[in-house]
Amino acid sequence: MGRANKVVLAYSGGVDTSVCIPYLKHEYGVQEVITFAADLGQGDELEPIRLKALKAGATKSLVNDLIKPFIEEFAFPAIQANALYEGKYPLSTALARPLIARRLVEIAKELGADAVAHGCTGKGNDQVRFDVAIGALAPELKVLTPAREWGMSRIEAIAYGERFGIPAPVSKSTPYSIDLNLLGRSIEAGPLEDPMVPPPEEVFTMTSSIDHAPDEYEDIEITFDYGNPISINGISLNPSSLMKEANFIAGKHGFGRLDIIENRVVGIKSREIYETPGLLLLIKAHQELESLTLAADVLKVKSQLEMQWADLVYQGLWFSPLKEAIDSFIHTTQQYVNGTVIMRLQKGNARVIGRSSSSNSLYSPDMATYGKTDQFKHVAAEGFIYIWGLPARIWASKNK
Ligand code: ARG
């Protein structure tokens, strides 16, 4: 076939991507398969994964730590955008894809590869995200997608891999399909395909169950600068340490689990379980600080654009002109988002209990108070209401 000589394959160490290595060589006639695995804080040991790719026939096996750009360039903008797909899912998996795609393209250029490849199937969102992002960054690069084309069942794929020395996964391995990184875990398939089956406790690792969460509440103070979280309980942390700390505290209290029916890009509904404790907590706190610091009309327009932003990211359009334009809007608004929010965590809940911004609060005590210091000009309300209600009265005089 010889569709490409040198290919950079996005590699996770799982069966499907491992099988892609011999498959690309033997069925696609690829000469050299270079694998690339990203460390996104998933906590996997990456050295065994690197070696696994070589054993499966990769000519070169690369592993890059991308945690810093992942949090700074992808997670923090999502917090600034209060991004929740369909109002619920904080995009923990979706945000990783454009970064992996970007690095794949860079490696392909560095090494003079003529194609990139991934092991996504034809049913998911990730194939869309990879293909669209790669196309936007390097339209000249071919994208090879063996798992979308080979038509093998999982058993057949395992058998194919075994012919090339790829060990079958241990039989008691999980029935779930799990994607994880520092932002969270996405769990689907197996028994969860029945939307009536409750997620068993064993699928969660970042969050404790309500039963095991402490009875006592814990207050956490999160400080933001230019819309980015910069400290927790008064301690400044770099972005990845902050994300870890937020995961730890929120996870301990069982906050951040989701069980949803989600609408995939390819048109199907799927049942998804997520745990994204830190990200969800930071988005909630950020939303609260915006309520205090952004003007009412800005908040209104921003909330519409946030939905659009989340859709774009979910649907694979991270690198797109609309995303870029919305980013500019969001960036402009974030200069005012400075201050501190206190969240109270307890038994699966995170409630806002306080917020302040010394530099940007638009909350005016003199205007809001019902006490003696009230400066609001009550009599001015009469004229305002006369004009405000004028159209309603004119309409009523004609129609009632
Ligand atoms: N549905 C989620 C998304 O599209 C997560 C998919 C993650 N993949 C997995 N193997 N669980 O972002």
Tab-separated table of C-alpha atoms and ligand atoms in Angstrom:
chain	number	residue	atom	x	y	z
A	1	MET	CA	0.000	0.000	0.000
A	2	GLY	CA	2.711	2.428	1.018
A	3	ARG	CA	0.471	5.305	1.940
A	4	ALA	CA	3.201	6.811	4.102
A	5	ASN	CA	6.775	6.007	4.993
A	6	LYS	CA	7.238	7.616	8.325
A	7	VAL	CA	4.342	7.994	10.734
A	8	VAL	CA	4.016	9.529	14.197
A	9	LEU	CA	1.389	7.639	16.183
A	10	ALA	CA	-0.397	9.040	19.258
A	11	TYR	CA	0.235	6.276	21.760
A	12	SER	CA	-1.418	5.474	25.084
A	13	GLY	CA	-0.036	2.024	25.817
A	14	GLY	CA	-3.497	0.435	25.517
A	15	VAL	CA	-4.328	-2.515	23.274
A	16	ASP	CA	-5.787	-0.547	20.391
A	17	THR	CA	-2.911	1.868	19.990
A	18	SER	CA	-0.387	-0.945	20.477
A	19	VAL	CA	-2.020	-3.004	17.733
A	20	CYS	CA	-1.833	0.071	15.507
A	21	ILE	CA	1.964	-0.296	15.411
A	22	PRO	CA	2.203	-3.677	13.592
A	23	TYR	CA	-0.980	-2.869	11.708
A	24	LEU	CA	0.466	0.323	10.242
A	25	LYS	CA	3.605	-1.549	9.223
A	26	HIS	CA	2.036	-4.682	7.808
A	27	GLU	CA	-1.290	-3.499	6.393
A	28	TYR	CA	-0.395	0.069	5.454
A	29	GLY	CA	3.185	-0.586	4.417
A	30	VAL	CA	4.558	2.074	6.728
A	31	GLN	CA	8.347	1.846	7.115
A	32	GLU	CA	8.824	3.628	10.387
A	33	VAL	CA	6.320	4.031	13.203
A	34	ILE	CA	7.325	6.583	15.819
A	35	THR	CA	5.108	6.609	18.878
A	36	PHE	CA	4.370	9.581	21.034
A	37	ALA	CA	2.856	9.348	24.515
A	38	ALA	CA	1.913	12.464	26.454
A	39	ASP	CA	2.197	12.805	30.184
A	40	LEU	CA	-0.895	14.800	31.134
A	41	GLY	CA	-0.745	13.930	34.786
A	42	GLN	CA	-2.619	10.662	34.363
A	43	GLY	CA	-0.284	9.054	36.869
A	44	ASP	CA	0.666	6.141	34.591
A	45	GLU	CA	4.219	4.934	34.693
A	46	LEU	CA	5.467	6.138	31.353
A	47	GLU	CA	8.700	4.194	31.051
A	48	PRO	CA	6.882	0.828	30.684
A	49	ILE	CA	4.630	2.466	28.092
A	50	ARG	CA	7.658	3.763	26.210
A	51	LEU	CA	9.223	0.299	26.197
A	52	LYS	CA	5.948	-1.356	25.235
A	53	ALA	CA	5.833	0.644	22.026
A	54	LEU	CA	9.362	-0.430	21.114
A	55	LYS	CA	8.470	-4.058	21.812
A	56	ALA	CA	5.464	-3.732	19.547
A	57	GLY	CA	7.749	-2.600	16.727
A	58	ALA	CA	8.052	1.173	16.992
A	59	THR	CA	11.328	2.533	15.626
A	60	LYS	CA	11.328	5.321	18.144
A	61	SER	CA	9.211	5.840	21.227
A	62	LEU	CA	8.795	9.330	22.619
A	63	VAL	CA	7.288	10.444	25.884
A	64	ASN	CA	6.772	14.133	26.675
A	65	ASP	CA	5.674	15.751	29.875
A	66	LEU	CA	2.944	18.166	28.762
A	67	ILE	CA	1.393	18.836	32.154
A	68	LYS	CA	2.465	22.474	32.304
A	69	PRO	CA	1.045	23.544	28.928
A	70	PHE	CA	-2.003	21.372	29.576
A	71	ILE	CA	-2.949	23.264	32.699
A	72	GLU	CA	-1.760	26.717	31.643
A	73	GLU	CA	-2.911	26.801	28.042
A	74	PHE	CA	-5.926	24.507	28.152
A	75	ALA	CA	-7.348	24.051	31.664
A	76	PHE	CA	-7.036	27.656	32.829
A	77	PRO	CA	-8.704	29.092	29.712
A	78	ALA	CA	-11.521	26.578	30.323
A	79	ILE	CA	-11.889	27.944	33.854
A	80	GLN	CA	-11.961	31.499	32.498
A	81	ALA	CA	-14.639	30.349	30.071
A	82	ASN	CA	-16.579	28.549	32.840
A	83	ALA	CA	-16.731	25.817	30.226
A	84	LEU	CA	-19.333	23.136	30.811
A	85	TYR	CA	-20.499	21.167	27.785
A	86	GLU	CA	-24.292	20.937	27.802
A	87	GLY	CA	-24.099	22.830	31.076
A	88	LYS	CA	-22.482	19.890	32.857
A	89	TYR	CA	-19.262	18.295	31.581
A	90	PRO	CA	-16.097	20.331	32.219
A	91	LEU	CA	-14.333	18.894	29.152
A	92	SER	CA	-11.514	17.129	31.002
A	93	THR	CA	-10.904	14.703	28.123
A	94	ALA	CA	-11.746	17.100	25.317
A	95	LEU	CA	-9.205	19.707	26.469
A	96	ALA	CA	-6.328	17.246	26.169
A	97	ARG	CA	-6.876	16.424	22.513
A	98	PRO	CA	-5.822	19.661	20.805
A	99	LEU	CA	-2.619	19.660	22.873
A	100	ILE	CA	-1.774	16.086	21.875
A	101	ALA	CA	-2.583	16.948	18.259
A	102	ARG	CA	-0.357	20.023	18.396
A	103	ARG	CA	2.581	18.011	19.740
A	104	LEU	CA	1.999	15.217	17.200
A	105	VAL	CA	2.222	17.736	14.407
A	106	GLU	CA	5.374	19.303	15.880
A	107	ILE	CA	7.073	15.924	16.160
A	108	ALA	CA	6.044	14.984	12.636
A	109	LYS	CA	7.642	18.196	11.378
A	110	GLU	CA	10.772	17.780	13.491
A	111	LEU	CA	11.319	14.232	12.310
A	112	GLY	CA	10.214	14.720	8.738
A	113	ALA	CA	7.281	12.308	8.966
A	114	ASP	CA	4.737	12.336	6.184
A	115	ALA	CA	1.778	11.310	8.312
A	116	VAL	CA	0.425	11.137	11.823
A	117	ALA	CA	-1.860	8.438	13.186
A	118	HIS	CA	-4.171	7.721	16.102
A	119	GLY	CA	-6.018	4.712	17.410
A	120	CYS	CA	-9.477	6.216	17.825
A	121	THR	CA	-12.515	4.330	16.610
A	122	GLY	CA	-15.202	5.819	14.402
A	123	LYS	CA	-17.788	6.269	17.134
A	124	GLY	CA	-16.207	8.720	19.474
A	125	ASN	CA	-15.478	12.399	19.800
A	126	ASP	CA	-11.735	12.004	20.072
A	127	GLN	CA	-11.261	11.034	16.416
A	128	VAL	CA	-13.089	14.228	15.464
A	129	ARG	CA	-10.907	16.308	17.772
A	130	PHE	CA	-7.654	14.799	16.527
A	131	ASP	CA	-8.529	14.898	12.846
A	132	VAL	CA	-9.900	18.432	12.900
A	133	ALA	CA	-7.040	19.814	15.028
A	134	ILE	CA	-4.372	18.173	12.884
A	135	GLY	CA	-6.078	19.421	9.745
A	136	ALA	CA	-6.166	22.954	11.134
A	137	LEU	CA	-2.504	22.909	12.149
A	138	ALA	CA	-1.011	21.042	9.209
A	139	PRO	CA	-3.429	20.532	6.338
A	140	GLU	CA	-0.664	18.888	4.326
A	141	LEU	CA	-0.172	16.023	6.790
A	142	LYS	CA	-1.924	12.728	6.184
A	143	VAL	CA	-3.837	11.284	9.129
A	144	LEU	CA	-3.908	7.491	9.317
A	145	THR	CA	-6.663	5.973	11.410
A	146	PRO	CA	-6.237	2.193	11.437
A	147	ALA	CA	-8.702	1.488	14.264
A	148	ARG	CA	-11.423	3.267	12.304
A	149	GLU	CA	-10.804	1.088	9.307
A	150	TRP	CA	-9.759	-2.355	10.443
A	151	GLY	CA	-13.213	-3.557	11.499
A	152	MET	CA	-11.765	-5.887	14.137
A	153	SER	CA	-13.618	-6.626	17.362
A	154	ARG	CA	-11.667	-6.166	20.555
A	155	ILE	CA	-10.998	-9.938	20.715
A	156	GLU	CA	-9.757	-9.924	17.124
A	157	ALA	CA	-7.556	-6.908	17.788
A	158	ILE	CA	-6.039	-8.666	20.803
A	159	ALA	CA	-5.422	-11.806	18.711
A	160	TYR	CA	-3.838	-9.706	15.953
A	161	GLY	CA	-1.579	-8.033	18.511
A	162	GLU	CA	-0.516	-11.354	19.996
A	163	ARG	CA	0.883	-12.387	16.621
A	164	PHE	CA	3.293	-9.477	16.972
A	165	GLY	CA	4.223	-9.980	20.599
A	166	ILE	CA	1.706	-7.573	22.100
A	167	PRO	CA	0.489	-9.235	25.275
A	168	ALA	CA	-3.274	-9.601	25.754
A	169	PRO	CA	-4.556	-7.505	28.645
A	170	VAL	CA	-4.915	-9.483	31.849
A	171	SER	CA	-8.325	-11.148	31.917
A	172	LYS	CA	-9.554	-9.418	35.030
A	173	SER	CA	-8.810	-6.061	33.499
A	174	THR	CA	-11.541	-3.462	33.754
A	175	PRO	CA	-14.686	-3.718	31.606
A	176	TYR	CA	-14.721	0.085	31.423
A	177	SER	CA	-13.181	2.432	28.935
A	178	ILE	CA	-11.342	5.023	30.946
A	179	ASP	CA	-9.589	8.208	29.904
A	180	LEU	CA	-7.712	10.133	32.549
A	181	ASN	CA	-5.466	13.088	33.078
A	182	LEU	CA	-4.825	15.682	35.758
A	183	LEU	CA	-8.225	17.267	35.118
A	184	GLY	CA	-10.248	14.174	35.703
A	185	ARG	CA	-11.407	10.754	34.652
A	186	SER	CA	-13.979	9.780	32.021
A	187	ILE	CA	-15.478	6.355	32.477
A	188	GLU	CA	-17.780	4.597	30.048
A	189	ALA	CA	-18.786	1.227	28.574
A	190	GLY	CA	-19.221	-2.181	30.206
A	191	PRO	CA	-22.121	-2.282	32.659
A	192	LEU	CA	-22.448	1.515	32.448
A	193	GLU	CA	-23.943	1.166	28.962
A	194	ASP	CA	-27.248	0.558	30.718
A	195	PRO	CA	-28.240	4.068	31.822
A	196	MET	CA	-30.200	2.563	34.728
A	197	VAL	CA	-27.167	0.825	36.232
A	198	PRO	CA	-25.672	2.997	38.949
A	199	PRO	CA	-21.920	3.506	38.690
A	200	PRO	CA	-20.217	1.066	41.040
A	201	GLU	CA	-17.949	2.652	43.630
A	202	GLU	CA	-14.914	0.921	42.084
A	203	VAL	CA	-14.961	3.210	39.017
A	204	PHE	CA	-13.952	6.238	41.081
A	205	THR	CA	-10.411	6.966	42.165
A	206	MET	CA	-10.175	10.753	42.501
A	207	THR	CA	-13.253	11.296	44.638
A	208	SER	CA	-14.407	9.573	47.778
A	209	SER	CA	-17.955	8.349	48.167
A	210	ILE	CA	-20.388	10.447	50.159
A	211	ASP	CA	-20.311	7.736	52.820
A	212	HIS	CA	-16.567	7.968	53.228
A	213	ALA	CA	-16.306	11.735	52.955
A	214	PRO	CA	-15.711	13.471	56.287
A	215	ASP	CA	-18.778	14.632	58.205
A	216	GLU	CA	-17.141	17.971	58.993
A	217	TYR	CA	-17.124	20.696	56.392
A	218	GLU	CA	-13.924	22.243	55.116
A	219	ASP	CA	-13.650	25.785	53.795
A	220	ILE	CA	-11.254	26.479	50.995
A	221	GLU	CA	-10.181	29.928	49.921
A	222	ILE	CA	-9.284	30.303	46.260
A	223	THR	CA	-7.636	33.446	44.941
A	224	PHE	CA	-7.754	34.491	41.299
A	225	ASP	CA	-5.628	36.895	39.344
A	226	TYR	CA	-6.735	37.882	35.836
A	227	GLY	CA	-9.240	35.026	36.007
A	228	ASN	CA	-6.577	32.424	36.789
A	229	PRO	CA	-6.497	30.629	40.128
A	230	ILE	CA	-3.205	31.447	41.821
A	231	SER	CA	-3.493	30.403	45.430
A	232	ILE	CA	-5.359	28.090	47.756
A	233	ASN	CA	-5.809	29.015	51.404
A	234	GLY	CA	-3.338	31.839	50.973
A	235	ILE	CA	-0.573	29.643	49.583
A	236	SER	CA	0.590	30.530	46.076
A	237	LEU	CA	0.861	27.509	43.837
A	238	ASN	CA	1.973	27.040	40.267
A	239	PRO	CA	-0.840	25.971	37.926
A	240	SER	CA	-0.235	22.219	38.049
A	241	SER	CA	0.303	22.108	41.818
A	242	LEU	CA	-2.823	24.176	42.260
A	243	MET	CA	-4.825	21.769	40.130
A	244	LYS	CA	-3.506	18.820	42.152
A	245	GLU	CA	-4.347	20.513	45.423
A	246	ALA	CA	-7.860	21.407	44.230
A	247	ASN	CA	-8.360	17.780	43.139
A	248	PHE	CA	-7.188	16.523	46.481
A	249	ILE	CA	-9.370	18.752	48.653
A	250	ALA	CA	-12.508	18.503	46.520
A	251	GLY	CA	-11.979	14.776	45.960
A	252	LYS	CA	-11.660	14.121	49.680
A	253	HIS	CA	-15.137	15.585	50.161
A	254	GLY	CA	-16.632	13.569	47.323
A	255	PHE	CA	-17.257	16.617	45.143
A	256	GLY	CA	-17.055	16.485	41.353
A	257	ARG	CA	-18.796	13.299	40.249
A	258	LEU	CA	-21.098	13.368	37.248
A	259	ASP	CA	-23.375	10.753	35.751
A	260	ILE	CA	-24.811	12.080	32.516
A	261	ILE	CA	-26.287	11.267	29.147
A	262	GLU	CA	-24.213	13.227	26.684
A	263	ASN	CA	-24.693	14.105	23.025
A	264	ARG	CA	-21.640	13.114	21.015
A	265	VAL	CA	-20.518	14.883	17.866
A	266	VAL	CA	-21.313	11.789	15.779
A	267	GLY	CA	-24.960	12.042	16.770
A	268	ILE	CA	-25.293	9.355	19.406
A	269	LYS	CA	-26.211	9.721	23.013
A	270	SER	CA	-23.857	8.064	25.427
A	271	ARG	CA	-23.852	7.515	29.139
A	272	GLU	CA	-20.748	8.952	30.752
A	273	ILE	CA	-19.415	9.009	34.250
A	274	TYR	CA	-16.904	11.688	35.154
A	275	GLU	CA	-14.987	12.763	38.177
A	276	THR	CA	-13.397	16.166	37.835
A	277	PRO	CA	-13.182	17.454	41.389
A	278	GLY	CA	-10.630	20.260	41.104
A	279	LEU	CA	-11.726	21.609	37.736
A	280	LEU	CA	-15.388	21.760	38.724
A	281	LEU	CA	-14.542	23.437	42.020
A	282	LEU	CA	-12.378	26.056	40.310
A	283	ILE	CA	-15.033	26.779	37.684
A	284	LYS	CA	-17.664	27.264	40.396
A	285	ALA	CA	-15.424	29.617	42.333
A	286	HIS	CA	-14.463	31.514	39.186
A	287	GLN	CA	-18.115	31.958	38.191
A	288	GLU	CA	-18.776	33.430	41.602
A	289	LEU	CA	-15.943	35.915	41.368
A	290	GLU	CA	-17.242	37.005	37.971
A	291	SER	CA	-20.682	37.618	39.500
A	292	LEU	CA	-19.001	40.117	41.798
A	293	THR	CA	-16.653	41.790	39.341
A	294	LEU	CA	-18.253	41.797	35.879
A	295	ALA	CA	-21.016	44.133	34.741
A	296	ALA	CA	-24.461	42.590	34.323
A	297	ASP	CA	-24.559	42.964	30.545
A	298	VAL	CA	-21.039	41.566	30.165
A	299	LEU	CA	-22.029	38.538	32.246
A	300	LYS	CA	-25.034	37.966	30.041
A	301	VAL	CA	-23.117	38.036	26.782
A	302	LYS	CA	-20.280	36.041	28.290
A	303	SER	CA	-22.615	33.262	29.418
A	304	GLN	CA	-23.840	32.857	25.841
A	305	LEU	CA	-20.319	32.786	24.490
A	306	GLU	CA	-19.302	30.290	27.167
A	307	MET	CA	-21.800	27.789	25.830
A	308	GLN	CA	-20.446	28.323	22.354
A	309	TRP	CA	-16.864	27.956	23.619
A	310	ALA	CA	-17.685	24.650	25.328
A	311	ASP	CA	-19.391	23.380	22.169
A	312	LEU	CA	-16.379	24.322	20.057
A	313	VAL	CA	-13.951	22.558	22.355
A	314	TYR	CA	-16.155	19.480	22.657
A	315	GLN	CA	-16.616	19.351	18.917
A	316	GLY	CA	-12.928	19.521	18.080
A	317	LEU	CA	-12.735	23.155	16.985
A	318	TRP	CA	-10.064	24.341	19.426
A	319	PHE	CA	-8.040	25.715	16.526
A	320	SER	CA	-10.712	27.721	14.752
A	321	PRO	CA	-11.447	31.372	14.013
A	322	LEU	CA	-14.581	31.465	16.162
A	323	LYS	CA	-12.752	30.005	19.155
A	324	GLU	CA	-10.011	32.585	18.679
A	325	ALA	CA	-12.518	35.428	18.536
A	326	ILE	CA	-14.382	34.265	21.640
A	327	ASP	CA	-11.026	33.913	23.412
A	328	SER	CA	-10.362	37.593	22.759
A	329	PHE	CA	-13.673	38.528	24.322
A	330	ILE	CA	-13.001	36.348	27.351
A	331	HIS	CA	-9.477	37.701	27.691
A	332	THR	CA	-10.768	41.264	27.792
A	333	THR	CA	-13.221	40.405	30.554
A	334	GLN	CA	-10.701	38.594	32.739
A	335	GLN	CA	-8.663	41.681	33.591
A	336	TYR	CA	-11.345	42.454	36.191
A	337	VAL	CA	-11.548	38.967	37.662
A	338	ASN	CA	-9.259	39.402	40.647
A	339	GLY	CA	-10.144	38.376	44.157
A	340	THR	CA	-10.951	35.558	46.502
A	341	VAL	CA	-13.798	33.091	46.865
A	342	ILE	CA	-14.468	30.806	49.802
A	343	MET	CA	-16.080	27.467	49.049
A	344	ARG	CA	-17.450	25.165	51.714
A	345	LEU	CA	-16.975	21.489	50.934
A	346	GLN	CA	-19.010	18.832	52.617
A	347	LYS	CA	-20.402	15.444	51.664
A	348	GLY	CA	-20.309	15.824	47.879
A	349	ASN	CA	-21.178	19.508	47.856
A	350	ALA	CA	-19.234	22.672	47.234
A	351	ARG	CA	-21.093	25.837	48.172
A	352	VAL	CA	-19.917	29.377	47.853
A	353	ILE	CA	-19.980	31.079	51.225
A	354	GLY	CA	-17.965	34.221	50.556
A	355	ARG	CA	-16.357	36.338	47.859
A	356	SER	CA	-14.303	39.519	47.756
A	357	SER	CA	-12.342	41.643	45.340
A	358	SER	CA	-10.544	44.671	46.723
A	359	SER	CA	-9.671	45.999	43.285
A	360	ASN	CA	-12.659	45.057	41.158
A	361	SER	CA	-15.770	44.420	43.223
A	362	LEU	CA	-18.811	46.118	41.675
A	363	TYR	CA	-20.792	45.409	44.798
A	364	SER	CA	-21.522	48.762	46.349
A	365	PRO	CA	-22.388	48.514	50.050
A	366	ASP	CA	-23.777	52.080	50.085
A	367	MET	CA	-26.196	51.160	47.357
A	368	ALA	CA	-27.086	47.668	48.555
A	369	THR	CA	-27.525	48.232	52.271
A	370	TYR	CA	-30.863	48.411	54.061
A	371	GLY	CA	-29.107	50.076	56.954
A	372	LYS	CA	-28.410	53.678	57.901
A	373	THR	CA	-25.565	54.195	55.457
A	374	ASP	CA	-27.902	53.729	52.493
A	375	GLN	CA	-27.035	56.160	49.699
A	376	PHE	CA	-29.495	54.883	47.116
A	377	LYS	CA	-31.782	57.659	45.873
A	378	HIS	CA	-35.158	56.071	46.535
A	379	VAL	CA	-37.233	58.882	45.024
A	380	ALA	CA	-35.383	58.505	41.717
A	381	ALA	CA	-37.008	55.093	41.364
A	382	GLU	CA	-40.367	56.724	40.644
A	383	GLY	CA	-39.284	58.482	37.469
A	384	PHE	CA	-37.349	55.437	36.358
A	385	ILE	CA	-40.343	53.170	36.793
A	386	TYR	CA	-42.653	55.676	35.062
A	387	ILE	CA	-40.541	55.445	31.927
A	388	TRP	CA	-39.625	51.775	32.273
A	389	GLY	CA	-43.287	50.794	32.533
A	390	LEU	CA	-44.512	53.204	29.854
A	391	PRO	CA	-44.699	50.701	26.984
A	392	ALA	CA	-46.580	48.218	29.167
A	393	ARG	CA	-49.161	50.856	30.091
A	394	ILE	CA	-49.617	52.023	26.502
A	395	TRP	CA	-50.077	48.431	25.382
A	396	ALA	CA	-52.594	47.781	28.157
A	397	SER	CA	-54.608	50.915	27.327
A	398	LYS	CA	-55.109	49.592	23.781
A	399	ASN	CA	-55.669	45.936	24.522
A	400	LYS	CA	-57.277	45.537	27.922
B	1	ARG	N1	-17.206	11.568	26.266
B	1	ARG	C1	-16.053	12.228	26.735
B	1	ARG	C2	-15.548	13.225	25.722
B	1	ARG	O1	-15.928	13.138	24.603
B	1	ARG	C3	-14.979	11.302	27.194
B	1	ARG	C4	-14.520	10.240	26.264
B	1	ARG	C5	-13.340	9.612	26.857
B	1	ARG	N2	-12.950	8.340	26.400
B	1	ARG	C6	-13.032	7.211	27.120
B	1	ARG	N3	-12.385	6.198	26.681
B	1	ARG	N4	-13.708	7.099	28.207
B	1	ARG	O2	-14.802	14.131	26.004
